[in-house]
Short mmCIF file of N, CA and C in Angstrom, two decimals:
data_model
loop_
_atom_site.label_atom_id
_atom_site.label_comp_id
_atom_site.label_asym_id
_atom_site.label_seq_id
_atom_site.Cartn_x
_atom_site.Cartn_y
_atom_site.Cartn_z
N PRO A 8 74.96 42.24 0.21
CA PRO A 8 75.27 42.33 -1.21
C PRO A 8 76.76 42.54 -1.44
N ILE A 9 77.19 42.17 -2.60
CA ILE A 9 78.58 42.35 -2.99
C ILE A 9 78.78 43.80 -3.39
N PRO A 10 79.86 44.46 -2.92
CA PRO A 10 80.10 45.85 -3.31
C PRO A 10 80.19 45.96 -4.83
N ASP A 11 79.62 47.04 -5.38
CA ASP A 11 79.61 47.34 -6.81
C ASP A 11 78.82 46.33 -7.65
N SER A 12 78.01 45.50 -7.03
CA SER A 12 77.18 44.56 -7.81
C SER A 12 75.81 45.18 -7.99
N PRO A 13 75.12 44.84 -9.09
CA PRO A 13 73.78 45.41 -9.30
C PRO A 13 72.81 44.90 -8.25
N SER A 14 71.91 45.75 -7.84
CA SER A 14 70.91 45.38 -6.85
C SER A 14 69.73 44.73 -7.54
N LEU A 15 69.17 43.73 -6.91
CA LEU A 15 67.98 43.06 -7.44
C LEU A 15 66.74 43.44 -6.65
N ASP A 16 66.80 44.56 -5.91
CA ASP A 16 65.68 44.95 -5.06
C ASP A 16 64.38 45.15 -5.84
N ALA A 17 64.46 45.64 -7.07
CA ALA A 17 63.25 45.89 -7.85
C ALA A 17 62.50 44.60 -8.15
N ALA A 18 63.22 43.50 -8.21
CA ALA A 18 62.60 42.21 -8.52
C ALA A 18 62.26 41.42 -7.26
N ASP A 19 62.43 42.01 -6.09
CA ASP A 19 62.23 41.29 -4.83
C ASP A 19 60.86 40.64 -4.72
N SER A 20 59.82 41.31 -5.16
CA SER A 20 58.49 40.77 -4.94
C SER A 20 57.74 40.53 -6.24
N GLU A 21 58.45 40.26 -7.31
CA GLU A 21 57.80 40.00 -8.59
C GLU A 21 56.98 38.71 -8.51
N ILE A 22 55.75 38.78 -9.04
CA ILE A 22 54.90 37.59 -9.04
C ILE A 22 55.36 36.67 -10.16
N LEU A 23 55.68 35.43 -9.79
CA LEU A 23 56.12 34.43 -10.76
C LEU A 23 54.96 33.58 -11.26
N MET A 24 53.96 33.36 -10.39
CA MET A 24 52.84 32.50 -10.75
C MET A 24 51.62 32.89 -9.92
N SER A 25 50.46 32.78 -10.55
CA SER A 25 49.20 32.99 -9.86
C SER A 25 48.18 32.05 -10.49
N LEU A 26 47.41 31.37 -9.67
CA LEU A 26 46.34 30.51 -10.19
C LEU A 26 45.22 30.42 -9.18
N SER A 27 44.05 30.04 -9.68
CA SER A 27 42.87 29.88 -8.84
C SER A 27 42.37 28.45 -8.95
N ILE A 28 41.88 27.92 -7.84
CA ILE A 28 41.36 26.56 -7.80
C ILE A 28 39.93 26.64 -7.26
N TYR A 29 39.01 26.02 -8.01
CA TYR A 29 37.59 25.98 -7.63
C TYR A 29 37.22 24.55 -7.31
N ALA A 30 36.48 24.37 -6.21
CA ALA A 30 35.96 23.04 -5.86
C ALA A 30 34.81 22.70 -6.79
N THR A 31 34.77 21.46 -7.27
CA THR A 31 33.69 21.00 -8.14
C THR A 31 33.12 19.71 -7.58
N GLY A 32 31.97 19.33 -8.07
CA GLY A 32 31.40 18.03 -7.72
C GLY A 32 30.62 18.02 -6.44
N SER A 33 31.17 18.50 -5.35
CA SER A 33 30.50 18.42 -4.06
C SER A 33 29.96 19.80 -3.68
N PRO A 34 28.65 19.93 -3.46
CA PRO A 34 28.09 21.24 -3.10
C PRO A 34 28.53 21.72 -1.72
N ASP A 35 28.91 20.79 -0.84
CA ASP A 35 29.35 21.21 0.48
C ASP A 35 30.87 21.31 0.59
N ALA A 36 31.55 21.36 -0.57
CA ALA A 36 33.00 21.51 -0.56
C ALA A 36 33.34 22.88 -0.01
N ASP A 37 34.24 22.90 0.93
CA ASP A 37 34.61 24.13 1.62
C ASP A 37 35.95 24.62 1.10
N ALA A 38 36.05 25.93 0.83
CA ALA A 38 37.30 26.52 0.34
C ALA A 38 38.41 26.35 1.38
N GLU A 39 38.05 26.41 2.66
CA GLU A 39 39.07 26.25 3.72
C GLU A 39 39.68 24.85 3.68
N ASP A 40 38.85 23.84 3.42
CA ASP A 40 39.37 22.48 3.32
C ASP A 40 40.29 22.35 2.11
N LEU A 41 39.91 22.98 1.01
CA LEU A 41 40.73 22.95 -0.19
C LEU A 41 42.04 23.70 0.02
N VAL A 42 42.01 24.80 0.75
CA VAL A 42 43.24 25.54 1.09
C VAL A 42 44.19 24.62 1.84
N GLU A 43 43.66 23.92 2.83
CA GLU A 43 44.50 23.03 3.63
C GLU A 43 45.05 21.89 2.78
N THR A 44 44.24 21.35 1.87
CA THR A 44 44.70 20.28 0.97
C THR A 44 45.85 20.76 0.09
N VAL A 45 45.69 21.96 -0.50
CA VAL A 45 46.73 22.50 -1.37
C VAL A 45 48.00 22.81 -0.57
N ARG A 46 47.83 23.40 0.60
CA ARG A 46 48.99 23.73 1.44
C ARG A 46 49.76 22.48 1.84
N LEU A 47 49.04 21.44 2.25
CA LEU A 47 49.71 20.19 2.63
C LEU A 47 50.38 19.54 1.43
N TYR A 48 49.74 19.64 0.26
CA TYR A 48 50.34 19.11 -0.96
C TYR A 48 51.67 19.82 -1.25
N LEU A 49 51.67 21.15 -1.17
CA LEU A 49 52.90 21.90 -1.44
C LEU A 49 53.98 21.61 -0.41
N GLU A 50 53.60 21.43 0.85
CA GLU A 50 54.58 21.10 1.88
C GLU A 50 55.24 19.76 1.62
N SER A 51 54.52 18.84 0.99
CA SER A 51 55.07 17.51 0.73
C SER A 51 55.66 17.37 -0.67
N TYR A 52 55.57 18.42 -1.49
CA TYR A 52 56.05 18.33 -2.87
C TYR A 52 57.57 18.16 -2.90
N PRO A 53 58.09 17.26 -3.74
CA PRO A 53 59.55 17.02 -3.78
C PRO A 53 60.28 18.03 -4.69
N PHE A 54 60.40 19.27 -4.24
CA PHE A 54 61.04 20.31 -5.06
C PHE A 54 62.48 19.96 -5.42
N ALA A 55 63.18 19.25 -4.56
CA ALA A 55 64.57 18.89 -4.85
C ALA A 55 64.71 18.00 -6.08
N VAL A 56 63.66 17.28 -6.43
CA VAL A 56 63.70 16.43 -7.63
C VAL A 56 63.76 17.30 -8.89
N LEU A 57 63.13 18.47 -8.85
CA LEU A 57 63.13 19.36 -10.01
C LEU A 57 64.50 19.96 -10.27
N LEU A 58 65.27 20.18 -9.23
CA LEU A 58 66.61 20.78 -9.33
C LEU A 58 67.57 19.98 -8.45
N PRO A 59 68.02 18.82 -8.91
CA PRO A 59 68.81 17.95 -8.04
C PRO A 59 70.17 18.51 -7.63
N VAL A 60 70.75 19.45 -8.39
CA VAL A 60 72.07 19.98 -8.02
C VAL A 60 71.98 21.33 -7.31
N GLN A 61 70.77 21.88 -7.16
CA GLN A 61 70.59 23.16 -6.48
C GLN A 61 70.26 22.92 -5.01
N PRO A 62 71.17 23.29 -4.10
CA PRO A 62 70.83 23.14 -2.68
C PRO A 62 69.67 24.08 -2.33
N MET A 63 68.69 23.56 -1.63
CA MET A 63 67.54 24.39 -1.27
C MET A 63 66.94 23.92 0.03
N ARG A 64 66.12 24.79 0.60
CA ARG A 64 65.40 24.50 1.83
C ARG A 64 63.95 24.88 1.59
N CYS A 65 63.03 24.02 1.95
CA CYS A 65 61.61 24.29 1.77
C CYS A 65 60.91 24.12 3.13
N LEU A 66 60.36 25.22 3.63
CA LEU A 66 59.72 25.20 4.93
C LEU A 66 58.32 25.79 4.86
N PRO A 67 57.41 25.32 5.71
CA PRO A 67 56.09 25.95 5.76
C PRO A 67 56.22 27.39 6.25
N SER A 68 55.42 28.27 5.70
CA SER A 68 55.39 29.65 6.19
C SER A 68 54.00 29.93 6.73
N HIS A 69 53.95 30.41 7.93
CA HIS A 69 52.67 30.69 8.56
C HIS A 69 52.34 32.17 8.52
N MET A 70 53.32 32.98 8.19
CA MET A 70 53.12 34.41 8.04
C MET A 70 53.45 34.78 6.61
N SER A 71 52.52 35.43 5.94
CA SER A 71 52.73 35.79 4.55
C SER A 71 53.68 36.97 4.44
N LYS A 72 54.55 36.93 3.44
CA LYS A 72 55.50 38.01 3.23
C LYS A 72 54.86 39.22 2.56
N LEU A 73 53.81 39.03 1.74
CA LEU A 73 53.31 40.12 0.92
C LEU A 73 51.88 40.52 1.23
N ASP A 74 51.45 40.37 2.46
CA ASP A 74 50.11 40.78 2.84
C ASP A 74 49.01 39.96 2.20
N TYR A 75 49.36 38.82 1.62
CA TYR A 75 48.29 37.92 1.21
C TYR A 75 47.76 37.31 2.50
N ARG A 76 46.63 36.69 2.42
CA ARG A 76 45.96 36.27 3.63
C ARG A 76 46.26 34.84 4.05
N GLY A 77 47.16 34.18 3.42
CA GLY A 77 47.32 32.77 3.74
C GLY A 77 48.72 32.36 4.09
N ALA A 78 48.80 31.15 4.53
CA ALA A 78 50.09 30.53 4.79
C ALA A 78 50.50 29.78 3.53
N GLY A 79 51.66 29.23 3.52
CA GLY A 79 52.12 28.50 2.35
C GLY A 79 53.48 27.88 2.62
N ILE A 80 54.39 28.07 1.68
CA ILE A 80 55.74 27.56 1.83
C ILE A 80 56.75 28.62 1.40
N GLU A 81 57.95 28.48 1.91
CA GLU A 81 59.06 29.32 1.48
C GLU A 81 60.19 28.41 1.02
N ILE A 82 60.61 28.63 -0.22
CA ILE A 82 61.72 27.88 -0.79
C ILE A 82 62.92 28.81 -0.81
N ALA A 83 64.01 28.42 -0.21
CA ALA A 83 65.22 29.23 -0.20
C ALA A 83 66.32 28.48 -0.96
N PHE A 84 66.93 29.17 -1.92
CA PHE A 84 68.09 28.61 -2.61
C PHE A 84 69.29 28.86 -1.73
N LEU A 85 70.11 27.84 -1.57
CA LEU A 85 71.24 27.94 -0.64
C LEU A 85 72.57 27.92 -1.38
N ARG A 86 73.58 28.46 -0.74
CA ARG A 86 74.95 28.43 -1.25
C ARG A 86 75.90 28.37 -0.06
N LYS A 87 77.15 28.09 -0.35
CA LYS A 87 78.16 28.09 0.71
C LYS A 87 78.39 29.54 1.16
N PRO A 88 78.23 29.82 2.45
CA PRO A 88 78.40 31.19 2.91
C PRO A 88 79.86 31.64 2.83
N SER A 89 80.03 32.93 2.62
CA SER A 89 81.37 33.52 2.60
C SER A 89 81.33 34.80 3.42
N ALA A 90 82.49 35.49 3.49
CA ALA A 90 82.54 36.74 4.24
C ALA A 90 81.66 37.81 3.59
N GLU A 91 81.50 37.76 2.26
CA GLU A 91 80.71 38.76 1.55
C GLU A 91 79.24 38.39 1.44
N LYS A 92 78.93 37.11 1.41
CA LYS A 92 77.56 36.65 1.16
C LYS A 92 77.12 35.68 2.25
N GLY A 93 75.83 35.69 2.51
CA GLY A 93 75.27 34.73 3.45
C GLY A 93 74.98 33.40 2.77
N SER A 94 74.26 32.55 3.46
CA SER A 94 73.98 31.21 2.93
C SER A 94 72.74 31.16 2.04
N VAL A 95 71.88 32.18 2.07
CA VAL A 95 70.66 32.18 1.26
C VAL A 95 70.90 32.97 -0.02
N ASP A 96 70.51 32.36 -1.13
CA ASP A 96 70.71 32.94 -2.46
C ASP A 96 69.36 33.15 -3.15
N GLY A 97 68.45 33.85 -2.46
CA GLY A 97 67.12 34.10 -3.01
C GLY A 97 66.19 32.92 -2.79
N GLY A 98 65.05 32.95 -3.46
CA GLY A 98 64.09 31.86 -3.32
C GLY A 98 62.73 32.25 -3.85
N ILE A 99 61.73 31.49 -3.42
CA ILE A 99 60.35 31.69 -3.85
C ILE A 99 59.45 31.57 -2.62
N ALA A 100 58.53 32.52 -2.47
CA ALA A 100 57.52 32.45 -1.42
C ALA A 100 56.19 32.08 -2.08
N VAL A 101 55.52 31.07 -1.57
CA VAL A 101 54.24 30.63 -2.13
C VAL A 101 53.16 30.83 -1.07
N ASP A 102 52.15 31.62 -1.40
CA ASP A 102 51.02 31.86 -0.49
C ASP A 102 49.79 31.13 -1.02
N VAL A 103 49.05 30.51 -0.11
CA VAL A 103 47.80 29.81 -0.43
C VAL A 103 46.73 30.39 0.48
N TYR A 104 45.64 30.94 -0.13
CA TYR A 104 44.61 31.57 0.69
C TYR A 104 43.25 31.49 0.00
N PRO A 105 42.16 31.49 0.80
CA PRO A 105 40.81 31.49 0.21
C PRO A 105 40.42 32.90 -0.22
N SER A 106 39.65 32.99 -1.30
CA SER A 106 39.18 34.29 -1.78
C SER A 106 37.88 34.10 -2.55
N GLY A 107 36.77 34.43 -1.93
CA GLY A 107 35.48 34.37 -2.60
C GLY A 107 35.10 33.01 -3.14
N GLY A 108 35.21 31.97 -2.35
CA GLY A 108 34.81 30.64 -2.78
C GLY A 108 35.84 29.90 -3.60
N LYS A 109 36.98 30.47 -3.82
CA LYS A 109 38.06 29.80 -4.54
C LYS A 109 39.33 29.84 -3.71
N VAL A 110 40.31 29.10 -4.15
CA VAL A 110 41.60 29.08 -3.49
C VAL A 110 42.61 29.73 -4.44
N CYS A 111 43.35 30.70 -3.95
CA CYS A 111 44.37 31.37 -4.75
C CYS A 111 45.75 30.89 -4.32
N VAL A 112 46.59 30.63 -5.30
CA VAL A 112 47.99 30.24 -5.05
C VAL A 112 48.85 31.26 -5.79
N VAL A 113 49.70 31.97 -5.04
CA VAL A 113 50.55 33.01 -5.61
C VAL A 113 51.99 32.74 -5.20
N ALA A 114 52.86 32.66 -6.22
CA ALA A 114 54.30 32.46 -5.97
C ALA A 114 55.03 33.75 -6.34
N THR A 115 55.83 34.25 -5.42
CA THR A 115 56.58 35.48 -5.67
C THR A 115 58.08 35.23 -5.49
N ARG A 116 58.85 36.01 -6.22
CA ARG A 116 60.31 35.92 -6.15
C ARG A 116 60.80 36.56 -4.85
N ASN A 117 61.77 35.93 -4.24
CA ASN A 117 62.49 36.51 -3.12
C ASN A 117 63.93 36.64 -3.58
N ALA A 118 64.33 37.84 -3.97
CA ALA A 118 65.67 38.07 -4.50
C ALA A 118 66.67 38.44 -3.41
N GLU A 119 66.27 38.32 -2.17
CA GLU A 119 67.17 38.67 -1.06
C GLU A 119 68.43 37.81 -1.08
N GLY A 120 69.57 38.46 -1.15
CA GLY A 120 70.85 37.76 -1.14
C GLY A 120 71.35 37.34 -2.51
N GLN A 121 70.57 37.57 -3.55
CA GLN A 121 70.98 37.15 -4.89
C GLN A 121 71.94 38.17 -5.50
N ALA A 122 73.01 37.67 -6.09
CA ALA A 122 73.89 38.51 -6.90
C ALA A 122 73.62 38.23 -8.37
N VAL A 123 73.16 37.02 -8.67
CA VAL A 123 72.82 36.60 -10.03
C VAL A 123 71.38 36.06 -10.00
N PRO A 124 70.52 36.50 -10.93
CA PRO A 124 69.13 35.99 -10.93
C PRO A 124 69.07 34.47 -11.08
N LYS A 125 68.10 33.87 -10.44
CA LYS A 125 67.90 32.41 -10.47
C LYS A 125 66.74 32.04 -11.38
N THR A 126 66.69 32.62 -12.57
CA THR A 126 65.57 32.44 -13.48
C THR A 126 65.34 30.98 -13.85
N PHE A 127 66.39 30.23 -14.15
CA PHE A 127 66.24 28.83 -14.52
C PHE A 127 65.62 28.03 -13.36
N SER A 128 66.12 28.25 -12.17
CA SER A 128 65.61 27.52 -11.00
C SER A 128 64.16 27.90 -10.71
N GLU A 129 63.85 29.19 -10.80
CA GLU A 129 62.47 29.64 -10.57
C GLU A 129 61.53 29.02 -11.60
N ARG A 130 61.96 28.99 -12.85
CA ARG A 130 61.13 28.43 -13.92
C ARG A 130 60.85 26.94 -13.66
N ALA A 131 61.88 26.19 -13.34
CA ALA A 131 61.71 24.75 -13.10
C ALA A 131 60.75 24.49 -11.94
N ILE A 132 60.87 25.26 -10.88
CA ILE A 132 60.01 25.06 -9.72
C ILE A 132 58.56 25.46 -10.03
N VAL A 133 58.37 26.61 -10.67
CA VAL A 133 57.01 27.07 -10.98
C VAL A 133 56.31 26.12 -11.94
N LEU A 134 56.98 25.71 -13.00
CA LEU A 134 56.35 24.80 -13.96
C LEU A 134 56.04 23.45 -13.31
N GLY A 135 56.94 22.95 -12.48
CA GLY A 135 56.68 21.70 -11.75
C GLY A 135 55.53 21.83 -10.79
N MET A 136 55.43 22.99 -10.13
CA MET A 136 54.35 23.23 -9.18
C MET A 136 53.00 23.30 -9.90
N VAL A 137 52.94 24.00 -11.04
CA VAL A 137 51.69 24.09 -11.80
C VAL A 137 51.24 22.70 -12.25
N GLU A 138 52.17 21.92 -12.77
CA GLU A 138 51.86 20.56 -13.22
C GLU A 138 51.37 19.69 -12.06
N GLY A 139 52.05 19.78 -10.92
CA GLY A 139 51.68 18.99 -9.76
C GLY A 139 50.33 19.39 -9.18
N ILE A 140 50.06 20.70 -9.10
CA ILE A 140 48.78 21.16 -8.57
C ILE A 140 47.65 20.75 -9.51
N GLU A 141 47.90 20.82 -10.81
CA GLU A 141 46.88 20.40 -11.77
C GLU A 141 46.52 18.93 -11.59
N ALA A 142 47.53 18.08 -11.42
CA ALA A 142 47.28 16.65 -11.19
C ALA A 142 46.56 16.43 -9.86
N MET A 143 46.96 17.17 -8.83
CA MET A 143 46.34 17.04 -7.51
C MET A 143 44.88 17.46 -7.55
N THR A 144 44.55 18.54 -8.28
CA THR A 144 43.16 19.00 -8.32
C THR A 144 42.24 18.02 -9.03
N LYS A 145 42.77 17.30 -10.02
CA LYS A 145 41.95 16.30 -10.71
C LYS A 145 41.56 15.17 -9.76
N ASN A 146 42.43 14.87 -8.80
CA ASN A 146 42.17 13.78 -7.85
C ASN A 146 41.26 14.20 -6.70
N CYS A 147 41.10 15.51 -6.48
CA CYS A 147 40.28 15.93 -5.33
C CYS A 147 39.08 16.77 -5.74
N CYS A 148 38.53 16.52 -6.93
CA CYS A 148 37.31 17.18 -7.40
C CYS A 148 37.42 18.70 -7.38
N ALA A 149 38.44 19.21 -8.06
CA ALA A 149 38.63 20.65 -8.17
C ALA A 149 39.17 20.97 -9.55
N GLU A 150 39.06 22.23 -9.95
CA GLU A 150 39.55 22.66 -11.26
C GLU A 150 40.44 23.89 -11.09
N MET A 151 41.49 23.96 -11.90
CA MET A 151 42.36 25.14 -11.92
C MET A 151 41.89 26.08 -13.01
N HIS A 152 41.90 27.38 -12.71
CA HIS A 152 41.55 28.41 -13.68
C HIS A 152 42.49 29.59 -13.50
N GLY A 153 42.53 30.47 -14.47
CA GLY A 153 43.29 31.71 -14.35
C GLY A 153 44.76 31.49 -14.08
N ILE A 154 45.36 30.55 -14.78
CA ILE A 154 46.77 30.24 -14.55
C ILE A 154 47.63 31.29 -15.24
N PHE A 155 48.48 31.94 -14.47
CA PHE A 155 49.46 32.87 -15.00
C PHE A 155 50.82 32.49 -14.47
N HIS A 156 51.82 32.44 -15.34
CA HIS A 156 53.20 32.36 -14.90
C HIS A 156 54.06 33.00 -15.96
N LEU A 157 55.25 33.40 -15.60
CA LEU A 157 56.12 34.16 -16.49
C LEU A 157 56.56 33.39 -17.72
N TRP A 158 56.44 32.07 -17.72
CA TRP A 158 56.98 31.25 -18.81
C TRP A 158 55.90 30.62 -19.66
N GLN A 159 54.77 31.29 -19.82
CA GLN A 159 53.67 30.74 -20.63
C GLN A 159 54.01 30.80 -22.08
#
């Protein structure tokens, strides 16, 4: 952190988005298969299109940061490193896990390394992700319910 700059530690693990996906149509639809479908969809999602001037890195995460039970993706906002700051400027961690016959998708803020909040970038990514997951679920016989995000 920059000396004398405000700390963003309190916002480190704020939930930005939470939604549930239920399989429909097929009685033998497995939540584990749907988890894998959603995870693969998120890994292939073109997040850079949502923020073309924001350098970012999107990698699969196999270990959850917040004790959720699933894997997902980690989006890191990047900047030019300096003597005071590293190359990572916060990001978003997305966990995908099964829970009682449904699939839960939870996106949390990672404020590590941020001196200035990335609210605009987080909003663009979360809204794009909700829209994309909704379109994807219509194509694979599933429904989204319980959608929460900070920008409703």
